[in-house]
Amino acid sequence: MKKVTTHIKHFQYFYPYTVAVVGAKSESRLNYMSAAWHTALSFNPPLFGVLISKKRMTHQVISEAREFTVNFIDYDRVNLSARMGRISGHERDKVVEFQVQLARAKFIRSPILVEAYTAFECKLADIRAYGDHDLFVGAVLAVHTEDKSFRSDGVLNTRKVRPLLYLGSDFYVTIDSDSLKHVLPE
Ligand SMILES: Cc1cc2nc3c(=O)[nH]c(=O)nc-3n(C[C@H](O)[C@H](O)[C@H](O)COP(=O)(O)O)c2cc1C
């Protein structure tokens, strides 16, 4: 028998989700946080969404900057996710304290993370409230990729990158590259 819950406090049963480190540089602050709740929204135009609670410093910084970057990191960098996702910029300057290595973006002022195997530069297109999170929609202006991290068809090279996957409650995992299958319909 499956258990049915109707008093829903969390529903992380569908995880894992890849971890994105999301942030921006406004007039007053440079700040990033870990985000598991993110999604592509459209190919054409390219739109990417991130759900951010109003409590987050990142909410404030992106709202001010009207732009943000989305940075995907390897499983090796799990400590960065834990730091960015459990410490708030309201209390500490995470970029300085954890010596986060930054690189200039092409079109926006907000930097990307040097160690990201892919990073998106986004111009804020919309903010919409959904319950206790706000959906920040970014028009993707540029996508940075490391050559070695992707095959020529754009598929992640799982021999080179171990994507960081979040299971909730501070648990992380990655993929087994031996499980890779290329399957076409019969
Ligand atoms: C792996 C992970 C994923 C997270 N995903 C989200 C998310 O999608 N949206 C959100 O609002 N908070 C998320 N959080 C919580 C924020 O990252 C956390 O509250 C962070 O300290 C906020 O930092 P800030 O106040 O500097 O913005 C996540 C935390 C972790 C550890």
CSV table of C-alpha atoms and ligand atoms in Angstrom, one decimal, residues 15 17-20 22-23 29-38 50-61 78 80-92 94 132-134 164-172, ligand 1:
chain,number,residue,atom,x,y,z
A,15,TYR,CA,14.4,14.8,-6.6
A,17,TYR,CA,17.6,18.0,-9.3
A,18,THR,CA,20.8,19.5,-10.7
A,19,VAL,CA,22.2,22.2,-8.5
A,20,ALA,CA,22.6,25.7,-10.1
A,22,VAL,CA,22.4,31.6,-9.2
A,23,GLY,CA,23.3,35.2,-8.5
A,29,ARG,CA,26.0,43.6,-3.6
A,30,LEU,CA,27.4,40.6,-5.4
A,31,ASN,CA,25.7,37.4,-4.1
A,32,TYR,CA,25.0,33.8,-5.2
A,33,MET,CA,22.9,31.0,-3.8
A,34,SER,CA,22.3,27.4,-4.6
A,35,ALA,CA,19.1,26.6,-6.4
A,36,ALA,CA,17.5,23.3,-7.2
A,37,TRP,CA,14.2,24.7,-8.4
A,38,HIS,CA,15.1,25.9,-11.9
A,50,VAL,CA,14.6,30.0,-11.2
A,51,LEU,CA,12.3,29.9,-8.2
A,52,ILE,CA,13.6,32.0,-5.3
A,53,SER,CA,12.1,32.7,-1.9
A,54,LYS,CA,11.6,36.3,-0.9
A,55,LYS,CA,13.8,35.5,2.2
A,56,ARG,CA,16.9,35.1,0.1
A,57,MET,CA,19.5,37.9,-0.3
A,58,THR,CA,19.7,36.7,-3.9
A,59,HIS,CA,16.0,37.7,-4.4
A,60,GLN,CA,16.9,41.2,-3.5
A,61,VAL,CA,20.1,41.4,-5.5
A,78,VAL,CA,29.7,20.0,-3.5
A,80,LEU,CA,30.4,25.2,-2.7
A,81,SER,CA,26.8,24.2,-3.1
A,82,ALA,CA,26.5,23.6,0.6
A,83,ARG,CA,28.0,27.0,1.5
A,84,MET,CA,26.0,28.9,-1.1
A,85,GLY,CA,22.8,27.0,-0.1
A,86,ARG,CA,23.1,27.1,3.7
A,87,ILE,CA,24.6,30.5,4.4
A,88,SER,CA,22.9,33.7,3.6
A,89,GLY,CA,24.4,36.8,2.1
A,90,HIS,CA,22.2,38.7,4.6
A,91,GLU,CA,24.8,37.5,7.2
A,92,ARG,CA,28.0,36.9,5.4
A,94,LYS,CA,30.0,34.4,0.6
A,132,ASP,CA,6.2,31.3,-1.1
A,133,HIS,CA,8.6,31.4,-4.1
A,134,ASP,CA,8.9,33.9,-6.9
A,164,LEU,CA,25.9,17.7,-9.0
A,165,LEU,CA,22.5,16.4,-8.1
A,166,TYR,CA,20.6,17.3,-5.0
A,167,LEU,CA,18.4,14.9,-3.1
A,168,GLY,CA,17.2,17.3,-0.5
A,169,SER,CA,18.1,17.6,3.2
A,170,ASP,CA,21.8,18.2,2.5
A,171,PHE,CA,22.3,15.0,0.5
A,172,TYR,CA,24.0,14.9,-2.9
B,1,LIG,C1,21.1,22.3,-2.9
B,1,LIG,C2,20.2,23.5,-2.5
B,1,LIG,C3,19.2,23.9,-3.3
B,1,LIG,C4,18.4,25.0,-3.0
B,1,LIG,N1,17.5,25.4,-3.9
B,1,LIG,C5,16.8,26.6,-3.6
B,1,LIG,C6,15.8,27.1,-4.5
B,1,LIG,O1,15.6,26.5,-5.6
B,1,LIG,N2,15.2,28.2,-4.2
B,1,LIG,C7,15.4,28.9,-3.1
B,1,LIG,O2,14.7,29.9,-2.8
B,1,LIG,N3,16.2,28.4,-2.1
B,1,LIG,C8,17.0,27.3,-2.4
B,1,LIG,N4,17.9,26.8,-1.5
B,1,LIG,C9,18.1,27.6,-0.3
B,1,LIG,C10,19.1,28.8,-0.5
B,1,LIG,O3,20.2,28.4,-1.4
B,1,LIG,C11,19.6,29.3,0.8
B,1,LIG,O4,18.6,29.7,1.7
B,1,LIG,C12,20.7,30.3,0.7
B,1,LIG,O5,21.4,30.4,1.9
B,1,LIG,C13,20.2,31.7,0.3
B,1,LIG,O6,21.3,32.5,0.2
B,1,LIG,P1,21.1,34.1,0.1
B,1,LIG,O7,20.3,34.6,1.2
B,1,LIG,O8,22.5,34.6,0.1
B,1,LIG,O9,20.4,34.4,-1.2
B,1,LIG,C14,18.6,25.7,-1.8
B,1,LIG,C15,19.6,25.2,-0.9
B,1,LIG,C16,20.4,24.1,-1.2
B,1,LIG,C17,21.4,23.6,-0.3
